[in-house]
Coordinates of C-alpha atoms in Angstrom, one line a residue:
Chain A
M1 CA 47.3 -5.1 -23.4
E2 CA 47.2 -5.3 -27.2
I3 CA 43.6 -6.3 -27.2
I4 CA 42.7 -3.2 -25.2
A5 CA 44.7 -1.0 -27.6
A6 CA 43.0 -2.6 -30.6
Y7 CA 39.4 -2.8 -29.5
G8 CA 39.3 0.0 -26.8
T9 CA 36.8 2.1 -28.6
T10 CA 34.5 -0.9 -29.4
M11 CA 34.6 -1.9 -25.8
I12 CA 33.6 1.6 -24.6
I13 CA 30.8 1.8 -27.2
L14 CA 29.5 -1.7 -26.1
A15 CA 29.7 -0.6 -22.4
V16 CA 27.7 2.6 -23.2
I17 CA 25.1 0.5 -25.1
F18 CA 24.8 -2.1 -22.3
G19 CA 24.8 0.6 -19.7
L20 CA 22.0 2.5 -21.4
Y21 CA 20.0 -0.7 -21.8
M22 CA 20.4 -1.4 -18.1
T23 CA 19.5 2.1 -16.9
W24 CA 16.6 2.2 -19.4
G25 CA 15.3 -0.9 -17.7
I26 CA 15.8 0.7 -14.2
G27 CA 13.9 3.7 -15.3
A28 CA 11.1 1.7 -16.9
N29 CA 10.4 -0.3 -13.8
D30 CA 12.1 0.8 -10.5
L31 CA 11.6 4.5 -10.7
A32 CA 7.9 4.2 -11.6
N33 CA 7.5 2.1 -8.4
A34 CA 9.2 4.8 -6.3
M35 CA 7.1 7.6 -7.5
G36 CA 3.8 5.7 -8.1
T37 CA 2.6 6.5 -4.5
S38 CA 2.6 10.3 -5.2
V39 CA 0.9 9.8 -8.6
G40 CA -1.8 7.6 -7.0
A41 CA -2.6 10.2 -4.3
G42 CA -3.1 12.8 -7.0
A43 CA -0.3 15.0 -5.7
V44 CA 1.4 15.1 -9.1
S45 CA 0.2 14.1 -12.6
V46 CA 2.2 11.6 -14.6
K47 CA 3.7 14.5 -16.6
Q48 CA 4.8 16.3 -13.5
A49 CA 6.2 13.1 -12.1
I50 CA 8.4 12.7 -15.2
I51 CA 9.6 16.3 -14.9
I52 CA 10.4 15.8 -11.2
A53 CA 12.1 12.5 -12.0
I54 CA 14.3 14.1 -14.6
I55 CA 15.5 16.9 -12.3
F56 CA 15.8 15.0 -9.0
E57 CA 17.1 11.7 -10.5
F58 CA 20.0 13.7 -12.0
L59 CA 20.6 15.6 -8.8
G60 CA 20.6 12.4 -6.9
A61 CA 23.0 10.7 -9.3
I62 CA 25.4 13.6 -9.4
L63 CA 25.3 14.8 -5.7
A64 CA 25.1 11.4 -4.0
G65 CA 25.5 8.7 -6.6
G66 CA 29.3 8.4 -6.5
H67 CA 29.6 6.2 -3.3
V68 CA 27.4 3.4 -4.6
T69 CA 29.1 3.5 -8.1
K70 CA 32.4 3.1 -6.3
T71 CA 31.2 0.0 -4.5
I72 CA 29.9 -1.6 -7.7
R73 CA 33.0 -0.8 -9.8
K74 CA 35.7 -1.6 -7.2
G75 CA 34.1 -2.7 -4.0
I76 CA 32.9 -6.2 -4.9
I77 CA 35.8 -7.5 -7.0
D78 CA 39.6 -7.4 -6.3
P79 CA 41.2 -7.5 -9.8
S80 CA 44.8 -7.6 -8.5
G81 CA 45.1 -11.2 -9.8
I82 CA 44.7 -10.1 -13.5
I83 CA 46.9 -7.0 -13.6
N84 CA 48.5 -8.4 -16.8
N85 CA 45.3 -9.3 -18.5
P86 CA 43.1 -6.1 -18.1
E87 CA 40.9 -7.2 -20.9
I88 CA 39.5 -9.9 -18.7
L89 CA 38.0 -7.3 -16.4
V90 CA 36.5 -5.4 -19.4
Y91 CA 34.8 -8.6 -20.6
G92 CA 33.6 -9.3 -17.1
M93 CA 32.1 -5.8 -16.6
L94 CA 30.4 -6.0 -20.0
A95 CA 29.1 -9.5 -19.3
S96 CA 27.8 -8.5 -15.9
L97 CA 25.9 -5.5 -17.4
L98 CA 24.4 -7.6 -20.1
A99 CA 23.6 -10.5 -17.7
A100 CA 21.8 -8.2 -15.2
A101 CA 19.8 -6.5 -17.9
V102 CA 18.8 -9.7 -19.6
W103 CA 17.9 -11.3 -16.3
L104 CA 15.8 -8.3 -15.4
M105 CA 14.0 -8.6 -18.7
V106 CA 13.2 -12.3 -18.2
A107 CA 12.1 -11.7 -14.6
S108 CA 9.9 -8.8 -15.6
A109 CA 8.3 -10.8 -18.4
K110 CA 7.5 -13.5 -15.8
G111 CA 6.3 -11.0 -13.3
W112 CA 8.9 -11.8 -10.6
P113 CA 9.7 -8.9 -8.3
V114 CA 13.5 -8.9 -8.8
S115 CA 15.7 -6.0 -8.0
T116 CA 18.2 -4.4 -10.4
T117 CA 20.7 -4.1 -7.5
H118 CA 20.6 -7.8 -6.7
S119 CA 21.0 -8.8 -10.4
I120 CA 24.1 -6.7 -10.9
I121 CA 25.8 -7.9 -7.7
G122 CA 25.0 -11.5 -8.6
A123 CA 26.4 -11.0 -12.1
L124 CA 29.6 -9.4 -10.8
I125 CA 30.2 -12.2 -8.4
G126 CA 29.5 -14.8 -11.1
F127 CA 32.0 -13.3 -13.5
A128 CA 34.7 -12.9 -10.8
I129 CA 34.4 -16.6 -9.8
V130 CA 35.1 -17.9 -13.3
G131 CA 37.1 -15.0 -14.7
I132 CA 39.5 -14.3 -11.9
G133 CA 38.9 -16.9 -9.2
P134 CA 36.8 -17.2 -6.1
D135 CA 39.4 -15.5 -4.0
S136 CA 39.0 -12.3 -6.0
V137 CA 35.4 -11.8 -4.6
K138 CA 35.5 -9.6 -1.6
W139 CA 33.2 -11.9 0.4
T140 CA 33.1 -9.7 3.5
K141 CA 31.9 -6.8 1.4
V142 CA 29.4 -9.0 -0.4
A143 CA 28.1 -10.2 3.1
S144 CA 27.6 -6.6 4.2
V145 CA 25.7 -5.8 1.0
V146 CA 23.5 -8.8 1.4
L147 CA 22.9 -8.0 5.0
S148 CA 21.9 -4.5 4.0
W149 CA 19.2 -6.0 1.8
I150 CA 17.6 -7.5 4.9
V151 CA 18.3 -4.5 7.2
S152 CA 17.2 -1.7 4.9
P153 CA 13.5 -2.8 4.5
I154 CA 13.3 -3.3 8.2
M155 CA 14.7 0.2 8.8
G156 CA 12.3 1.7 6.3
G157 CA 9.4 -0.2 8.0
T158 CA 10.4 1.0 11.4
I159 CA 10.7 4.7 10.4
A160 CA 7.3 4.4 8.6
F161 CA 5.7 2.9 11.6
L162 CA 7.0 5.7 13.9
L163 CA 5.9 8.3 11.4
V164 CA 2.4 6.9 11.2
M165 CA 2.2 6.8 15.0
S166 CA 3.4 10.4 15.2
T167 CA 0.8 11.6 12.8
R168 CA -1.9 9.9 14.9
K169 CA -0.6 11.4 18.1
L170 CA -0.1 14.9 16.7
I171 CA -2.9 15.2 14.1
F172 CA -5.6 12.6 13.8
N173 CA -6.3 11.8 17.5
T174 CA -6.8 15.5 18.5
D175 CA -9.8 17.8 19.0
N176 CA -9.1 19.7 15.8
P177 CA -7.3 17.4 13.4
L178 CA -7.4 19.9 10.5
K179 CA -5.9 22.7 12.5
N180 CA -3.1 20.4 13.8
A181 CA -2.5 19.0 10.3
K182 CA -1.8 22.5 9.0
K183 CA 0.3 23.3 12.1
Y184 CA 2.5 20.2 11.9
A185 CA 2.6 19.7 8.1
P186 CA 5.5 22.2 7.6
V187 CA 7.4 20.4 10.3
Y188 CA 7.1 17.1 8.4
I189 CA 8.1 18.8 5.2
F190 CA 11.1 20.4 7.0
L191 CA 12.1 16.9 8.0
V192 CA 12.1 15.8 4.3
G193 CA 14.4 18.6 3.2
F194 CA 16.6 18.5 6.3
I195 CA 17.3 14.8 6.5
I196 CA 17.9 14.3 2.8
S197 CA 20.2 17.3 2.4
L198 CA 22.0 16.5 5.7
V199 CA 22.8 12.9 4.7
T200 CA 23.9 14.1 1.2
M201 CA 26.1 17.0 2.3
F202 CA 27.6 15.5 5.5
K203 CA 31.1 14.9 4.2
G204 CA 29.5 13.6 1.0
L205 CA 30.3 16.1 -1.7
K206 CA 34.1 15.5 -1.9
H207 CA 33.8 14.3 -5.5
L208 CA 32.4 17.8 -6.4
H209 CA 35.4 19.3 -4.6
I210 CA 33.1 20.8 -2.0
S211 CA 34.1 20.1 1.6
M212 CA 31.9 21.3 4.4
S213 CA 32.5 21.2 8.1
T214 CA 29.9 19.5 10.3
G215 CA 28.5 22.8 11.4
Q216 CA 28.2 24.0 7.8
S217 CA 26.4 20.9 6.8
F218 CA 24.0 21.3 9.6
G219 CA 23.5 24.9 8.7
F220 CA 22.8 24.2 5.1
A221 CA 20.5 21.3 5.9
V222 CA 18.4 23.5 8.3
L223 CA 18.3 26.3 5.7
F224 CA 17.2 23.8 3.0
G225 CA 14.6 22.2 5.3
A226 CA 13.2 25.7 6.1
L227 CA 13.0 26.5 2.4
T228 CA 11.1 23.3 1.6
A229 CA 8.8 23.9 4.7
S230 CA 7.9 27.4 3.5
V231 CA 7.2 26.1 -0.1
G232 CA 5.0 23.4 1.5
W233 CA 3.2 25.9 3.7
Y234 CA 2.4 27.9 0.6
F235 CA 0.7 24.9 -0.9
I236 CA -1.3 23.8 2.1
R237 CA -2.4 27.2 3.5
N238 CA -5.5 27.2 1.4
V239 CA -6.8 23.8 2.4
K240 CA -10.2 24.4 4.1
E241 CA -12.7 22.2 5.9
D242 CA -14.8 20.5 3.3
I243 CA -18.2 19.7 5.0
S244 CA -19.6 17.6 2.1
A245 CA -16.5 15.5 1.9
N246 CA -16.4 15.1 5.7
R247 CA -19.9 13.6 5.7
E248 CA -18.5 10.6 3.8
F249 CA -15.3 10.4 5.7
S250 CA -14.6 12.6 8.7
Y251 CA -10.8 12.8 8.0
A252 CA -11.2 13.8 4.3
S253 CA -10.1 17.4 4.9
V254 CA -7.1 16.3 7.0
E255 CA -6.0 13.9 4.3
K256 CA -6.2 16.8 1.8
V257 CA -3.4 18.6 3.7
F258 CA -1.2 15.5 3.1
T259 CA -1.8 15.4 -0.7
P260 CA 0.5 18.4 -1.6
M261 CA 3.0 17.1 0.9
M262 CA 3.5 14.1 -1.3
L263 CA 5.0 16.4 -3.9
F264 CA 8.0 16.6 -1.6
T265 CA 8.3 12.9 -1.0
A266 CA 8.1 12.4 -4.8
C267 CA 11.1 14.6 -5.2
S268 CA 13.0 12.9 -2.4
M269 CA 12.2 9.4 -3.8
A270 CA 13.5 10.4 -7.2
F271 CA 16.6 11.9 -5.6
A272 CA 17.1 8.7 -3.4
H273 CA 16.6 6.5 -6.5
G274 CA 19.1 8.5 -8.5
S275 CA 21.6 8.3 -5.6
N276 CA 21.5 4.5 -5.4
D277 CA 20.1 2.8 -8.5
V278 CA 21.9 4.7 -11.2
A279 CA 25.1 3.1 -10.0
N280 CA 23.8 -0.4 -11.0
G281 CA 24.0 0.7 -14.6
I282 CA 27.0 3.0 -14.7
G283 CA 29.3 1.3 -12.2
P284 CA 30.5 -1.4 -14.7
L285 CA 30.5 1.2 -17.5
A286 CA 32.7 3.5 -15.4
A287 CA 35.0 0.5 -14.8
V288 CA 35.4 -0.3 -18.5
Y289 CA 36.0 3.4 -19.3
S290 CA 38.6 3.7 -16.6
I291 CA 40.5 0.5 -17.8
V292 CA 40.5 1.5 -21.5
S293 CA 41.3 5.1 -21.0
S294 CA 44.3 4.3 -18.7
G295 CA 45.5 1.8 -21.3
G296 CA 44.9 -1.3 -19.2
E297 CA 45.2 -0.2 -15.6
V298 CA 42.9 -2.5 -13.6
M299 CA 43.2 -0.9 -10.2
Q300 CA 41.1 2.1 -11.3
K301 CA 42.6 5.0 -9.4
S302 CA 40.8 7.7 -11.5
D303 CA 37.7 9.4 -10.4
L304 CA 34.3 8.8 -11.8
P305 CA 33.9 10.9 -15.0
F306 CA 31.0 13.3 -14.8
W307 CA 29.6 12.4 -18.3
I308 CA 29.0 8.8 -17.1
L309 CA 26.8 10.0 -14.3
L310 CA 24.9 12.1 -16.8
L311 CA 24.5 9.2 -19.2
G312 CA 23.1 7.0 -16.4
G313 CA 20.6 9.7 -15.5
A314 CA 19.6 10.0 -19.1
G315 CA 19.1 6.3 -19.6
I316 CA 16.8 6.2 -16.6
V317 CA 14.8 9.2 -17.8
I318 CA 14.4 7.6 -21.3
G319 CA 13.2 4.4 -19.6
L320 CA 10.6 6.4 -17.6
I321 CA 9.4 8.3 -20.7
T322 CA 9.1 5.3 -23.0
L323 CA 7.6 2.7 -20.6
G324 CA 7.8 3.8 -17.0
Y325 CA 4.7 6.1 -17.2
R326 CA 2.6 3.0 -17.8
V327 CA 4.0 1.3 -14.7
M328 CA 3.4 4.5 -12.8
L329 CA -0.2 4.5 -13.8
T330 CA -0.7 0.8 -12.8
V331 CA 1.0 1.3 -9.5
G332 CA -0.7 4.7 -8.9
K333 CA -4.1 3.1 -9.3
K334 CA -3.4 0.5 -6.7
I335 CA -1.8 2.9 -4.3
T336 CA -5.0 4.9 -3.8
E337 CA -5.5 2.2 -1.1
L338 CA -2.9 4.2 0.8
T339 CA -4.4 7.4 2.1
P340 CA -2.2 10.4 1.4
S341 CA -1.0 10.6 5.0
R342 CA 0.1 6.9 4.9
G343 CA 1.7 7.3 1.5
F344 CA 3.6 10.3 2.8
C345 CA 4.9 8.3 5.8
A346 CA 5.9 5.3 3.6
E347 CA 7.7 7.4 1.0
L348 CA 9.5 9.6 3.5
A349 CA 10.7 6.5 5.4
A350 CA 11.9 4.8 2.2
A351 CA 13.6 7.9 0.8
T352 CA 15.5 8.5 4.1
T353 CA 16.6 4.9 4.3
V354 CA 17.8 4.8 0.6
V355 CA 19.8 8.1 0.9
I356 CA 21.5 6.8 4.1
A357 CA 22.4 3.6 2.3
S358 CA 23.7 5.6 -0.7
R359 CA 25.8 7.7 1.6
T360 CA 27.4 4.6 3.1
G361 CA 28.0 3.2 -0.4
L362 CA 25.6 0.3 0.0
P363 CA 23.7 -0.8 -3.1
V364 CA 20.1 -1.4 -2.0
S365 CA 16.8 -1.9 -3.7
T366 CA 14.5 1.2 -3.6
T367 CA 11.4 -0.9 -4.4
H368 CA 12.0 -3.4 -1.6
I369 CA 12.6 -0.7 0.9
L370 CA 9.3 0.9 -0.1
V371 CA 7.6 -2.5 0.3
G372 CA 9.2 -2.6 3.8
S373 CA 7.9 0.9 4.6
V374 CA 4.4 0.0 3.5
L375 CA 4.6 -3.1 5.7
G376 CA 5.6 -0.8 8.6
V377 CA 2.4 1.3 7.9
G378 CA 0.5 -2.0 8.0
L379 CA 2.0 -3.0 11.4
A380 CA 0.7 0.3 12.7
R381 CA -2.8 -0.9 11.6
G382 CA -2.9 1.7 9.0
V383 CA -3.7 -0.1 5.8
G384 CA -6.8 -2.0 4.8
A385 CA -5.1 -5.2 3.4
L386 CA -1.6 -6.2 2.4
D387 CA -0.9 -9.4 0.4
L388 CA 2.0 -11.1 2.1
R389 CA 2.5 -13.4 -0.8
V390 CA 4.4 -10.5 -2.4
V391 CA 6.8 -10.5 0.4
L392 CA 7.3 -14.2 0.0
N393 CA 7.9 -13.7 -3.7
I394 CA 10.5 -11.0 -2.9
V395 CA 12.4 -13.4 -0.6
I396 CA 12.3 -16.1 -3.3
S397 CA 13.5 -13.7 -5.9
W398 CA 16.5 -12.8 -3.6
V399 CA 17.5 -16.4 -3.4
V400 CA 17.1 -17.0 -7.2
T401 CA 18.5 -13.7 -8.5
L402 CA 22.0 -14.0 -7.2
P403 CA 22.8 -17.4 -8.8
A404 CA 20.8 -16.6 -12.0
G405 CA 22.7 -13.3 -12.5
A406 CA 25.9 -15.1 -11.8
I407 CA 25.3 -18.0 -14.3
M408 CA 24.3 -15.6 -17.0
A409 CA 27.4 -13.4 -16.4
M410 CA 29.6 -16.5 -16.7
L411 CA 28.0 -17.4 -20.0
F412 CA 28.3 -13.9 -21.4
F413 CA 31.9 -13.6 -20.1
F414 CA 33.0 -16.7 -22.1
T415 CA 31.1 -15.6 -25.2
L416 CA 32.7 -12.1 -25.1
K417 CA 36.1 -13.6 -24.4
G418 CA 35.7 -15.9 -27.4
I419 CA 34.6 -13.1 -29.7
F420 CA 37.5 -10.7 -28.9
S421 CA 40.4 -13.2 -28.8
Chain B
M1 CA 7.9 -5.3 -24.9
A2 CA 11.1 -6.1 -23.1
F3 CA 10.3 -4.7 -19.6
L4 CA 6.7 -5.4 -18.7
P5 CA 5.2 -3.5 -15.9
N6 CA 6.1 -5.6 -12.9
S7 CA 5.5 -4.0 -9.6
P8 CA 5.7 -5.7 -6.3
L9 CA 4.1 -2.6 -4.8
S10 CA 0.9 -2.9 -6.7
G11 CA 0.7 -6.5 -5.8
L12 CA 1.3 -5.8 -2.1
L13 CA -1.6 -3.4 -1.7
R14 CA -5.0 -5.0 -1.8
G15 CA -8.3 -3.2 -1.7
S16 CA -9.5 -2.3 1.8
P17 CA -11.8 -5.0 3.2
F18 CA -13.9 -2.4 4.9
K19 CA -15.4 -0.9 1.8
P20 CA -17.1 -4.1 0.6
I21 CA -18.4 -4.7 4.2
Q22 CA -19.9 -1.3 4.2
E23 CA -21.5 -1.8 0.8
H24 CA -22.9 -5.1 1.9
M25 CA -24.3 -3.5 5.1
Q26 CA -25.9 -0.8 2.9
V27 CA -27.8 -3.5 0.9
V28 CA -28.7 -5.4 4.1
F29 CA -30.1 -2.2 5.6
S30 CA -32.2 -1.5 2.5
C31 CA -33.7 -5.0 3.0
V32 CA -34.6 -4.2 6.6
C33 CA -36.1 -0.9 5.5
L34 CA -38.6 -2.7 3.3
V35 CA -40.0 -4.8 6.2
P36 CA -42.3 -2.0 7.6
P37 CA -43.8 -1.4 4.1
L38 CA -44.4 -5.1 3.9
F39 CA -46.5 -5.1 7.1
D40 CA -48.2 -1.9 5.9
A41 CA -49.4 -3.8 2.8
L42 CA -50.5 -6.6 5.1
Y43 CA -52.5 -4.2 7.3
K44 CA -54.2 -2.8 4.1
K45 CA -54.7 -6.3 2.7
D46 CA -53.1 -5.0 -0.5
S47 CA -51.7 -8.3 -2.0
K48 CA -50.3 -6.5 -5.0
Q49 CA -48.2 -4.1 -3.0
L50 CA -47.2 -7.0 -0.7
S51 CA -45.8 -9.1 -3.5
E52 CA -44.1 -6.0 -5.0
V53 CA -42.3 -5.3 -1.8
A54 CA -41.5 -8.9 -1.3
E55 CA -39.9 -9.1 -4.7
Q56 CA -37.7 -6.1 -3.9
I57 CA -36.6 -7.7 -0.6
K58 CA -35.8 -11.0 -2.4
S59 CA -33.7 -9.2 -5.1
L60 CA -31.8 -7.2 -2.5
E61 CA -31.1 -10.4 -0.5
T62 CA -29.7 -11.9 -3.7
D63 CA -27.5 -8.8 -4.2
A64 CA -26.2 -9.1 -0.6
D65 CA -25.4 -12.8 -1.2
K66 CA -23.4 -12.0 -4.2
L67 CA -21.5 -9.3 -2.4
K68 CA -20.8 -11.7 0.4
S69 CA -19.4 -14.4 -1.9
T70 CA -17.2 -12.0 -3.8
F71 CA -15.8 -10.7 -0.6
R72 CA -15.1 -14.2 0.7
L73 CA -13.4 -15.2 -2.6
N74 CA -11.1 -12.1 -2.3
M75 CA -9.9 -12.9 1.2
P76 CA -6.9 -15.3 0.8
K77 CA -5.1 -16.4 3.9
S78 CA -2.0 -14.5 2.9
L79 CA -3.6 -11.2 3.6
F80 CA -2.2 -9.0 6.4
L81 CA -5.1 -7.1 7.9
P82 CA -5.4 -4.7 10.8
V83 CA -8.1 -7.0 12.2
D84 CA -8.5 -10.7 12.4
R85 CA -9.5 -12.3 9.0
K86 CA -11.9 -14.7 10.7
D87 CA -13.7 -11.9 12.5
L88 CA -14.1 -10.1 9.2
L89 CA -15.6 -13.1 7.5
S90 CA -17.9 -13.7 10.5
L91 CA -18.9 -10.1 10.4
I92 CA -20.1 -10.2 6.8
G93 CA -21.8 -13.5 7.6
D94 CA -23.7 -12.0 10.5
Q95 CA -24.7 -9.0 8.3
D96 CA -26.0 -11.5 5.7
H97 CA -28.1 -13.2 8.2
I98 CA -30.0 -10.0 8.8
A99 CA -31.0 -9.9 5.1
D100 CA -31.8 -13.7 5.2
T101 CA -34.2 -13.1 8.1
A102 CA -35.9 -10.2 6.3
E103 CA -36.4 -12.5 3.3
E104 CA -37.8 -15.3 5.5
I105 CA -40.4 -12.8 7.0
C106 CA -41.5 -11.8 3.5
K107 CA -41.7 -15.4 2.3
I108 CA -44.1 -16.3 5.1
L109 CA -46.3 -13.3 4.4
T110 CA -46.4 -14.2 0.7
Y111 CA -47.2 -17.9 0.8
R112 CA -49.6 -17.6 3.7
Q113 CA -52.4 -15.1 3.8
M114 CA -52.0 -13.8 7.4
E115 CA -54.7 -11.9 9.3
V116 CA -53.4 -9.3 11.6
P117 CA -55.2 -9.6 15.1
E118 CA -56.1 -6.1 16.3
A119 CA -54.8 -6.8 19.8
I120 CA -51.1 -7.0 18.6
K121 CA -51.2 -4.4 15.8
E122 CA -49.9 -1.6 18.0
L123 CA -47.2 -3.8 19.6
L124 CA -46.1 -5.0 16.1
D125 CA -45.7 -1.4 15.0
E126 CA -43.6 -0.7 18.1
L127 CA -41.5 -3.7 17.3
L128 CA -41.0 -2.7 13.7
E129 CA -40.0 0.8 14.8
G130 CA -37.5 -0.6 17.3
T131 CA -36.1 -3.0 14.6
M132 CA -35.6 -0.1 12.2
E133 CA -33.9 1.9 14.9
I134 CA -31.4 -0.8 15.9
A135 CA -30.7 -1.6 12.2
S136 CA -29.8 2.0 11.5
E137 CA -27.6 2.1 14.6
A138 CA -25.8 -1.0 13.4
K139 CA -25.3 0.5 10.0
A140 CA -23.9 3.8 11.4
M141 CA -21.5 1.6 13.5
I142 CA -20.3 -0.3 10.4
E143 CA -19.8 3.1 8.6
Q144 CA -17.3 4.0 11.3
L145 CA -14.8 1.3 10.1
D146 CA -13.0 3.8 7.8
E147 CA -12.5 6.2 10.6
L148 CA -11.4 3.4 12.9
L149 CA -8.7 2.5 10.3
E150 CA -7.5 6.1 10.1
L151 CA -6.8 6.1 13.8
G152 CA -5.5 2.5 13.9
F153 CA -8.5 1.2 15.9
G154 CA -7.6 3.4 18.9
G155 CA -7.9 6.9 20.3
R156 CA -11.0 9.0 19.9
E157 CA -12.6 6.7 17.4
F158 CA -12.3 3.9 19.9
D159 CA -14.4 5.9 22.4
K160 CA -16.9 6.9 19.8
V161 CA -17.5 3.4 18.5
S162 CA -17.6 1.9 22.0
Q163 CA -20.5 4.2 22.7
M164 CA -22.2 3.2 19.5
I165 CA -21.8 -0.4 20.5
S166 CA -23.4 0.1 23.9
G167 CA -26.2 2.0 22.1
V168 CA -26.9 -1.0 20.0
R169 CA -26.9 -3.2 23.1
R170 CA -29.4 -0.9 24.9
S171 CA -31.7 -1.0 21.9
E172 CA -31.6 -4.7 21.8
H173 CA -32.5 -4.8 25.5
N174 CA -35.5 -2.5 24.8
I175 CA -36.7 -4.7 21.9
D176 CA -36.5 -7.8 24.1
A177 CA -39.0 -6.1 26.4
I178 CA -41.3 -5.3 23.5
L179 CA -41.1 -8.8 22.3
H180 CA -42.1 -10.1 25.6
R181 CA -45.1 -7.8 25.7
T182 CA -46.1 -8.8 22.2
R183 CA -45.9 -12.5 23.0
T184 CA -48.0 -12.0 26.1
A185 CA -50.6 -10.1 24.1
L186 CA -50.7 -12.9 21.5
F187 CA -51.0 -15.5 24.3
A188 CA -54.1 -13.7 25.6
I189 CA -55.9 -14.0 22.3
E190 CA -54.6 -17.4 21.3
N191 CA -58.1 -19.1 21.6
D192 CA -59.7 -16.6 19.2
L193 CA -57.3 -17.6 16.4
T194 CA -56.7 -20.7 14.4
P195 CA -53.9 -22.8 15.9
V196 CA -51.8 -22.6 12.7
S197 CA -52.1 -18.8 12.6
V198 CA -50.9 -18.7 16.2
I199 CA -47.8 -20.8 15.3
F200 CA -47.0 -18.5 12.5
W201 CA -47.5 -15.3 14.5
Y202 CA -45.1 -16.6 17.1
K203 CA -42.7 -17.4 14.3
L204 CA -43.0 -13.9 12.8
I205 CA -42.4 -12.3 16.2
D206 CA -39.3 -14.5 16.7
L207 CA -38.0 -13.5 13.3
L208 CA -38.4 -9.8 14.0
G209 CA -36.5 -10.4 17.3
N210 CA -33.8 -12.2 15.4
I211 CA -33.0 -9.1 13.4
S212 CA -32.2 -7.2 16.5
D213 CA -30.2 -10.1 18.0
Q214 CA -28.1 -10.2 14.8
C215 CA -27.6 -6.5 15.0
E216 CA -26.2 -7.0 18.5
N217 CA -23.9 -9.7 17.1
L218 CA -22.5 -7.1 14.8
A219 CA -21.7 -4.9 17.7
D220 CA -20.0 -7.8 19.5
R221 CA -17.8 -8.5 16.4
L222 CA -16.8 -4.9 16.2
L223 CA -15.8 -5.0 19.9
L224 CA -13.4 -7.8 19.0
F225 CA -11.7 -5.4 16.5
L226 CA -11.3 -2.8 19.2
S227 CA -9.9 -5.2 21.8
K228 CA -6.7 -5.9 19.8

């Protein structure tokens, strides 16, 4: 208890620094992946993408980010064994943050496709094993999180597959594809607004002291979907048959309808990312703040302070501005291989999956789900070529990241413990 | 810098394999387009023009070869494609054979001074016209690959390309008939020509026939894409 009283402020400052470092890394890498598809299709410029990211990342973090943060800060570890030594948990959370951030840095430098989510979960487990004891890890919860890493890309892929099939049936394989594209485009945009807002609002805004009945949630979601659909209709109403472009590729005009639609999926991807990935950086930070401010209470009964959510959002935005735009350009260039209609399907599928995962409090990887969605498009024979080596690398990185994060967290934990006591 | 751009997504998406195939076909088609001017020069006995056209064909054939090798080097086994990888590699191989055949024709005409017998001139023209027609049909068919991808190798594009495939088959059948008539005409005047000339004329007729056979092969490959 004395250690917390003596070094409380230092600990919070360290947690803020580590948390910013971690969220900066998430913004530099992850978010750029999530929005690269829209940039590549030319739906938004890099500048616009950053503005969209700032707005929707914050909205995602604030409106729907609480559930995952809760899982990270109290779902994985049971600290009841160290009630008398709260400083252990503080060291552990600091060590986990630092370990995850450093591992991400190493992996990125080597070009391994690791996930921020997987790093932080591995680090938390690692610390808990040595700091509190193997029994303190809630293994059933860990199992459900790991299972979600397998299920979520499959779910994203399935939704993407069905969306591609539906665009074929309703739009491409008809007598007048352009007319049908303009007819059904608002329906797809409605789906974007409706699903994302429904999942977020459905009994999900308790932390903002807004509670809505099922009917109210549905009503608002329909209203919000209609609003996005009408904005979308405004953008696509002027798309005309372009004869010269059609000579090269007969579906060129139809694809042009999908380009502005990717503006909406860019927004929803930023929202989804904010709702899930911000938690990786701020979960441990929130835990440290809660322990120190309560004077050594490890069970963390207090709610998530609002400023921590804002800080997480800010870290991600800084990462995007300083470095993420470069990744966005790299990814964007590659992603022109996806036609706008395919990119739309992949992003909508990924965003939906991530928001559902966020709502259930499962920390998932946005990038991996997007990879799953693109594979779903591929299964619908919708992409020229996909390199499956990347999928193999992702699987390998799963297997490596958990122990790597864990070992680093152990090292940092003992170092911090040595420094403070 | 600490966090380098590391994106599984940009590694996952590879360039569409159909674009290079279409580019390659464009070059091959240009090769075939130069075969009639080659015979024109032969009719006019203009050796300067003949060697010029021959040079063009040779350089286009080299371009096609390069495109083919680059394509093959960029097709690792780990690729997930909407069509079979082997079929794609065979398709570009078949396309390349067309350019090879055109080059072989122009080689014969450059190293050996051939005299065109009046009796087969008209039939040769008919043959050249037919060859051009089937080659442009084959090219149009390959150009549909983008559209096929957009519809997932099904639906309306399926019907359209199936019709193009049967079009190529019909043309090949017609050319077979012309080939037969040309050979018959050549046989009738065999005794008026030197034996070596006769051998080479048979060979040239065969090579022109090969072009249309290879175009039909392309149609068969495309049919494999559709049947999955």
